[in-house]
Structure formats: C-alpha cells, structure tokens
Amino acid sequence: MGISTRPAVASDEEFVNALTRETMRPYVEATWPSDEEREEYYWLNRFQQNETEIIQVEGEDVGHITITRRPGCIVLEEIHIAPRFQGRGIGQMLIRKVLAEADERRIPTELKVLKKNPAQKLYMRLGFVTVRDADERLYMVRGVQQVEVADASTRRNS
C-alpha cells in the first residue's frame, strides 16, 4: 500500500471539511447535543492550508493531517482518515513520523482529543499521556513535557 502526503492547496478545503464532518460526526453529536454547539466545533476546525497535508493511498486522497510546528513543540492539530481506509495503520504510521521528528528535535508533541473519540486509545499506545482534562476534551502530550509531568506526579506520591 503506497502511502504518501502532499501539501494541501486551496481546492482541498471542501474535501478536508467534508471528511472532518464525516469522521467526527458521531463524537461531536455525542459531545454536543445542540446544532449550534456542533456548528461552533466545526467552525473551529477550519481549513489550515499551510499546515495541512493531504494523505494519499496509491494517489487517491484518503485523509488529511494538520500539524503546527512551533519552536518548543509540535502540535498534532488534526488527523482524519476516510472510514474505508481506517484500521490499516495509516494514521499510526503518520503519527509515528511526527513523533520521530519531535524526538529528533527533542521537543514534545501535543494534541487534544474529544473524550468521546476512541482515537485517544491509539494516542496512549503511542506514548501520549493526559496532562489536562477539560470539559469535553483531553489534552495529551508525549515527549519532554510528559516526562516533567510524570516526574512531578512521582514527587507528589513519594
């Protein structure tokens, strides 16, 4: 299976927004019962062309990943894979590439995930830990900051 990414272009906005709605709908509806709250969530996940890559399998667009690279951390903003391509390790492979980059730069990788989203299990398997539980989201980190949080927790429990 030939997996690749390409930089997003303006014409990808409709694909990105439609796929985000398709993949997130069950978790968004379980989290926010009102249409107004759901629309606010979707609005917040607007297309970020300069930070988004389109995921392709054998040249077919099957997903997107949005990554913000900051001097002190990498933020995995979003990753969405079309349902018919889920469960094949595509997301895991791409996240591992992001983690390898962060490890090489010796900086943490951060993300947030809806509590209702089962993707948090994948993130935990990849070494992310929850550093903040806020309303409907978990804030997770893997890397330098994760170690500091774990160290602080160990000191409190000693």
Coordinates of N, CA and C in Angstrom, one line a residue:
M1 N 0.9 -1.2 0.0 CA 0.0 0.0 0.0 C 0.9 1.2 0.0
G2 N 0.9 2.0 -1.1 CA 1.7 3.2 -1.2 C 1.0 4.4 -0.5
I3 N 1.5 4.8 0.7 CA 1.0 5.9 1.4 C 1.9 7.1 1.3
S4 N 1.4 8.2 0.9 CA 2.1 9.4 0.8 C 1.3 10.6 1.3
T5 N 2.0 11.8 1.4 CA 1.3 13.0 1.7 C 1.7 14.1 0.7
R6 N 0.8 15.0 0.5 CA 1.2 16.2 -0.3 C 0.7 17.4 0.3
P7 N 1.3 18.6 0.1 CA 0.8 19.8 0.7 C -0.7 20.1 0.2
A8 N -1.5 20.6 1.2 CA -2.8 20.9 0.8 C -2.8 22.2 -0.1
V9 N -3.8 22.3 -1.0 CA -4.0 23.5 -1.8 C -5.4 24.0 -1.5
A10 N -5.6 25.2 -1.9 CA -6.9 25.9 -1.7 C -8.1 25.0 -2.1
S11 N -8.0 24.3 -3.2 CA -9.1 23.5 -3.7 C -9.3 22.2 -2.9
D12 N -8.5 21.9 -1.9 CA -8.7 20.8 -1.0 C -9.6 21.2 0.2
E13 N -10.0 22.4 0.3 CA -10.8 22.8 1.5 C -12.1 22.0 1.6
E14 N -12.8 21.9 0.5 CA -14.1 21.2 0.6 C -13.9 19.7 1.0
F15 N -12.8 19.0 0.5 CA -12.5 17.7 0.9 C -12.2 17.6 2.3
V16 N -11.3 18.5 2.8 CA -10.9 18.5 4.2 C -12.1 18.7 5.1
N17 N -12.9 19.7 4.9 CA -14.1 20.0 5.7 C -15.1 18.8 5.7
A18 N -15.4 18.3 4.5 CA -16.3 17.2 4.4 C -15.8 15.9 5.1
L19 N -14.6 15.6 5.0 CA -14.0 14.4 5.7 C -14.0 14.6 7.2
T20 N -13.7 15.8 7.7 CA -13.7 16.1 9.1 C -15.1 15.9 9.6
R21 N -16.1 16.4 8.9 CA -17.5 16.2 9.4 C -17.9 14.8 9.4
E22 N -17.5 14.0 8.4 CA -17.8 12.6 8.3 C -17.2 11.8 9.4
T23 N -15.9 12.0 9.6 CA -15.2 11.2 10.6 C -15.5 11.6 12.1
M24 N -15.9 12.9 12.3 CA -16.1 13.4 13.6 C -17.6 13.4 14.1
R25 N -18.5 13.3 13.1 CA -19.9 13.4 13.4 C -20.3 12.6 14.7
P26 N -20.0 11.3 14.8 CA -20.5 10.6 15.9 C -20.0 11.1 17.3
Y27 N -18.8 11.6 17.3 CA -18.2 12.0 18.6 C -18.7 13.5 18.9
V28 N -18.9 14.3 17.8 CA -19.3 15.6 18.0 C -20.8 15.6 18.5
E29 N -21.6 14.7 17.9 CA -23.0 14.6 18.3 C -23.2 14.1 19.7
A30 N -22.3 13.2 20.1 CA -22.3 12.6 21.5 C -21.8 13.7 22.5
T31 N -21.0 14.6 22.0 CA -20.4 15.6 23.0 C -21.3 16.8 23.1
W32 N -21.8 17.3 22.0 CA -22.6 18.5 22.0 C -24.0 18.2 21.4
P33 N -25.0 18.2 22.2 CA -26.4 17.8 21.7 C -27.0 18.9 20.8
S34 N -26.6 20.2 20.9 CA -27.3 21.2 20.1 C -26.6 21.4 18.8
D35 N -27.4 21.7 17.8 CA -26.8 22.1 16.5 C -25.9 23.2 16.5
E36 N -26.2 24.2 17.3 CA -25.4 25.4 17.5 C -24.0 25.1 18.0
E37 N -23.9 24.2 19.0 CA -22.6 23.8 19.6 C -21.8 23.0 18.6
R38 N -22.5 22.2 17.8 CA -21.8 21.4 16.8 C -21.2 22.3 15.7
E39 N -22.0 23.2 15.3 CA -21.5 24.1 14.2 C -20.3 24.9 14.7
E40 N -20.3 25.3 16.0 CA -19.2 26.0 16.5 C -17.9 25.1 16.5
Y41 N -18.1 23.8 16.8 CA -16.9 22.9 16.8 C -16.4 22.8 15.4
Y42 N -17.3 22.7 14.4 CA -16.8 22.5 13.0 C -16.2 23.8 12.5
W43 N -16.7 25.0 13.0 CA -16.1 26.2 12.6 C -14.7 26.3 13.1
L44 N -14.5 25.9 14.3 CA -13.2 26.0 15.0 C -12.2 25.1 14.2
N45 N -12.6 24.0 13.6 CA -11.8 23.1 12.8 C -11.7 23.5 11.4
R46 N -11.5 24.8 11.2 CA -11.5 25.3 9.8 C -10.2 24.9 9.1
F47 N -10.2 25.0 7.8 CA -9.1 24.6 7.0 C -7.9 25.4 7.2
Q48 N -6.8 24.8 7.5 CA -5.5 25.5 7.7 C -4.5 25.0 6.6
Q49 N -4.7 25.6 5.4 CA -3.9 25.2 4.2 C -2.4 25.0 4.4
N50 N -1.8 26.0 5.0 CA -0.3 26.0 5.2 C 0.2 24.9 6.1
E51 N -0.7 24.4 7.0 CA -0.2 23.4 7.9 C -0.8 22.0 7.7
T52 N -1.6 21.9 6.6 CA -2.3 20.6 6.3 C -1.7 19.9 5.1
E53 N -1.6 18.6 5.3 CA -1.1 17.7 4.2 C -2.3 16.8 3.9
I54 N -2.4 16.5 2.6 CA -3.4 15.5 2.2 C -2.8 14.1 2.2
I55 N -3.4 13.2 2.8 CA -2.9 11.8 2.8 C -3.5 11.0 1.6
Q56 N -2.6 10.4 1.0 CA -2.9 9.6 -0.2 C -2.5 8.1 -0.1
V57 N -3.4 7.3 -0.7 CA -3.0 5.9 -0.8 C -3.1 5.6 -2.3
E58 N -2.0 5.2 -2.9 CA -1.9 4.9 -4.3 C -2.4 6.1 -5.1
G59 N -2.2 7.3 -4.7 CA -2.6 8.5 -5.4 C -4.0 9.0 -5.1
E60 N -4.7 8.2 -4.4 CA -6.1 8.6 -4.0 C -6.1 9.4 -2.7
D61 N -6.8 10.6 -2.6 CA -6.9 11.3 -1.4 C -7.8 10.5 -0.4
V62 N -7.2 10.2 0.7 CA -8.0 9.4 1.7 C -8.0 10.0 3.1
G63 N -7.4 11.2 3.3 CA -7.4 11.8 4.6 C -6.6 13.1 4.6
H64 N -6.5 13.6 5.8 CA -5.6 14.8 5.9 C -5.1 14.9 7.4
I65 N -3.9 15.5 7.5 CA -3.3 15.7 8.8 C -2.8 17.2 8.8
T66 N -3.1 17.8 10.0 CA -2.7 19.2 10.2 C -1.7 19.2 11.4
I67 N -0.6 19.8 11.1 CA 0.5 19.8 12.1 C 1.0 21.3 12.2
T68 N 1.1 21.7 13.5 CA 1.7 23.1 13.7 C 3.1 22.8 14.3
R69 N 4.1 23.3 13.7 CA 5.5 23.2 14.2 C 5.9 24.5 14.8
R70 N 6.0 24.4 16.2 CA 6.5 25.6 16.9 C 7.9 25.4 17.4
P71 N 8.6 26.4 17.8 CA 10.0 26.2 18.3 C 10.1 25.2 19.4
G72 N 9.1 25.2 20.3 CA 9.3 24.3 21.5 C 8.4 23.1 21.5
C73 N 7.6 22.9 20.5 CA 6.7 21.7 20.4 C 6.1 21.5 19.0
I74 N 5.6 20.4 18.8 CA 4.8 20.1 17.6 C 3.4 19.8 18.1
V75 N 2.5 20.4 17.4 CA 1.1 20.2 17.8 C 0.4 19.4 16.7
L76 N -0.1 18.2 17.0 CA -0.9 17.5 16.1 C -2.3 18.0 16.2
E77 N -2.7 18.9 15.2 CA -4.0 19.6 15.3 C -5.1 18.6 14.9
E78 N -4.9 17.9 13.9 CA -6.0 17.0 13.4 C -5.4 15.9 12.5
I79 N -6.0 14.8 12.6 CA -5.8 13.7 11.6 C -7.1 13.0 11.3
H80 N -7.4 12.9 10.1 CA -8.7 12.2 9.7 C -8.4 11.3 8.5
I81 N -8.9 10.1 8.6 CA -8.7 9.1 7.6 C -10.1 8.7 7.2
A82 N -10.4 8.6 5.9 CA -11.7 8.2 5.4 C -12.0 6.8 6.0
P83 N -13.3 6.6 6.4 CA -13.7 5.4 7.1 C -13.2 4.1 6.4
R84 N -13.3 4.1 5.1 CA -13.0 2.8 4.4 C -11.5 2.5 4.4
F85 N -10.7 3.5 4.8 CA -9.2 3.3 4.9 C -8.8 3.2 6.4
Q86 N -9.7 3.3 7.3 CA -9.3 3.2 8.7 C -9.0 1.8 9.1
G87 N -8.2 1.6 10.1 CA -7.8 0.3 10.6 C -6.7 -0.3 9.8
R88 N -6.1 0.4 9.0 CA -5.0 -0.1 8.2 C -3.6 0.4 8.7
G89 N -3.6 1.1 9.7 CA -2.3 1.6 10.3 C -1.8 2.9 9.6
I90 N -2.6 3.5 8.8 CA -2.2 4.7 8.1 C -2.0 5.9 9.1
G91 N -3.0 6.1 9.9 CA -2.9 7.2 10.9 C -1.7 6.9 11.9
Q92 N -1.6 5.7 12.3 CA -0.5 5.4 13.3 C 0.9 5.7 12.6
M93 N 1.0 5.3 11.3 CA 2.3 5.5 10.7 C 2.6 7.0 10.6
L94 N 1.6 7.8 10.2 CA 1.9 9.2 10.1 C 2.2 9.9 11.4
I95 N 1.5 9.4 12.4 CA 1.7 10.0 13.8 C 3.1 9.6 14.2
R96 N 3.5 8.4 14.0 CA 4.9 8.0 14.3 C 6.0 8.8 13.6
K97 N 5.7 9.3 12.4 CA 6.6 10.2 11.7 C 6.7 11.5 12.4
V98 N 5.6 12.0 12.8 CA 5.6 13.3 13.6 C 6.3 13.1 14.9
L99 N 6.1 12.0 15.6 CA 6.8 11.8 16.8 C 8.3 11.6 16.6
A100 N 8.7 11.0 15.5 CA 10.2 10.9 15.2 C 10.8 12.2 15.0
E101 N 10.1 13.1 14.3 CA 10.5 14.5 14.1 C 10.7 15.2 15.5
A102 N 9.7 15.1 16.3 CA 9.7 15.7 17.6 C 10.9 15.2 18.5
D103 N 11.1 13.8 18.4 CA 12.2 13.2 19.2 C 13.5 13.7 18.7
E104 N 13.6 13.9 17.4 CA 14.9 14.3 16.8 C 15.2 15.8 17.2
R105 N 14.1 16.6 17.3 CA 14.3 18.0 17.8 C 14.3 18.1 19.3
R106 N 14.0 17.0 20.0 CA 14.0 17.0 21.5 C 12.9 17.9 22.0
I107 N 11.7 17.8 21.4 CA 10.6 18.6 21.9 C 9.4 17.7 22.0
P108 N 8.4 18.1 22.8 CA 7.2 17.3 22.9 C 6.3 17.5 21.8
T109 N 5.4 16.5 21.7 CA 4.2 16.6 20.7 C 3.0 16.7 21.5
E110 N 2.1 17.6 21.2 CA 0.9 17.8 21.9 C -0.3 17.6 21.0
L111 N -1.5 17.3 21.6 CA -2.7 17.2 20.9 C -3.9 17.3 21.9
K112 N -5.0 17.5 21.3 CA -6.3 17.5 22.1 C -7.2 16.6 21.4
V113 N -8.0 15.9 22.2 CA -9.0 14.9 21.6 C -10.3 14.9 22.4
L114 N -11.4 14.8 21.7 CA -12.7 14.7 22.4 C -12.7 13.4 23.2
K115 N -13.2 13.5 24.4 CA -13.3 12.4 25.3 C -14.1 11.2 24.7
K116 N -15.0 11.5 23.9 CA -15.9 10.5 23.2 C -15.2 9.8 22.0
N117 N -14.0 10.3 21.7 CA -13.3 9.8 20.5 C -12.4 8.7 20.9
P118 N -12.6 7.5 20.3 CA -11.8 6.3 20.7 C -10.3 6.5 20.2
A119 N -10.0 7.5 19.4 CA -8.6 7.7 19.0 C -7.7 7.9 20.2
Q120 N -8.2 8.3 21.3 CA -7.3 8.5 22.5 C -6.6 7.2 22.9
K121 N -7.2 6.1 22.6 CA -6.5 4.8 22.9 C -5.3 4.7 22.0
L122 N -5.4 5.0 20.7 CA -4.2 5.0 19.9 C -3.1 5.9 20.4
Y123 N -3.5 7.1 20.8 CA -2.6 8.1 21.3 C -1.9 7.6 22.5
M124 N -2.6 6.9 23.4 CA -2.0 6.3 24.6 C -1.0 5.2 24.2
R125 N -1.4 4.4 23.3 CA -0.4 3.3 22.8 C 0.8 3.9 22.3
L126 N 0.7 5.1 21.7 CA 1.9 5.8 21.1 C 2.7 6.6 22.1
G127 N 2.3 6.5 23.4 CA 3.1 7.2 24.4 C 2.5 8.5 24.9
F128 N 1.4 8.9 24.4 CA 0.8 10.2 24.9 C 0.2 10.0 26.3
V129 N 0.3 11.0 27.2 CA -0.4 10.9 28.5 C -1.3 12.2 28.6
T130 N -2.3 12.0 29.3 CA -3.2 13.2 29.5 C -2.6 14.1 30.6
V131 N -2.5 15.4 30.2 CA -1.9 16.4 31.1 C -3.0 17.3 31.6
R132 N -4.2 17.3 30.9 CA -5.3 18.1 31.4 C -6.6 17.5 30.9
D133 N -7.5 17.5 31.8 CA -8.9 17.0 31.5 C -9.8 18.2 31.6
A134 N -10.3 18.7 30.4 CA -11.1 20.0 30.4 C -12.4 19.7 29.7
D135 N -13.5 19.7 30.5 CA -14.8 19.6 29.9 C -14.9 18.4 29.0
E136 N -15.0 18.7 27.7 CA -15.2 17.6 26.7 C -14.0 17.1 26.1
R137 N -12.8 17.7 26.4 CA -11.6 17.3 25.7 C -10.5 16.9 26.7
L138 N -9.6 16.0 26.2 CA -8.4 15.7 26.9 C -7.2 16.3 26.2
Y139 N -6.3 16.9 26.9 CA -5.1 17.5 26.4 C -4.0 16.5 26.7
M140 N -3.3 16.0 25.6 CA -2.3 15.0 25.8 C -1.0 15.4 25.3
V141 N 0.1 14.8 25.8 CA 1.4 15.2 25.4 C 2.3 14.0 25.4
R142 N 3.3 14.0 24.5 CA 4.3 12.9 24.5 C 5.6 13.6 24.3
G143 N 6.6 13.2 25.2 CA 7.9 13.8 25.0 C 8.4 14.5 26.2
V144 N 9.2 15.6 26.1 CA 9.8 16.3 27.1 C 8.9 16.7 28.2
Q145 N 7.8 17.4 27.9 CA 6.8 17.8 28.9 C 6.2 16.7 29.6
Q146 N 5.9 15.6 28.9 CA 5.3 14.4 29.5 C 6.2 13.9 30.6
V147 N 7.5 13.9 30.4 CA 8.5 13.4 31.4 C 8.4 14.3 32.6
E148 N 8.3 15.7 32.4 CA 8.2 16.6 33.5 C 7.0 16.4 34.3
V149 N 5.9 16.2 33.7 CA 4.6 15.9 34.4 C 4.7 14.6 35.2
A150 N 5.2 13.6 34.6 CA 5.4 12.3 35.3 C 6.3 12.5 36.5
D151 N 7.4 13.2 36.4 CA 8.3 13.5 37.5 C 7.6 14.2 38.6
A152 N 6.8 15.2 38.3 CA 6.1 16.0 39.3 C 5.1 15.1 40.0
S153 N 4.4 14.2 39.3 CA 3.5 13.3 39.9 C 4.2 12.3 40.8
T154 N 5.3 11.8 40.4 CA 6.1 10.9 41.3 C 6.6 11.6 42.6
R155 N 7.0 12.8 42.5 CA 7.4 13.6 43.7 C 6.3 13.7 44.6
R156 N 5.1 14.0 44.1 CA 3.9 14.2 45.0 C 3.5 12.9 45.7
N157 N 3.7 11.8 45.0 CA 3.3 10.5 45.6 C 4.4 9.9 46.5
S158 N 5.6 10.5 46.6 CA 6.7 9.9 47.4 C 6.5 10.3 48.8

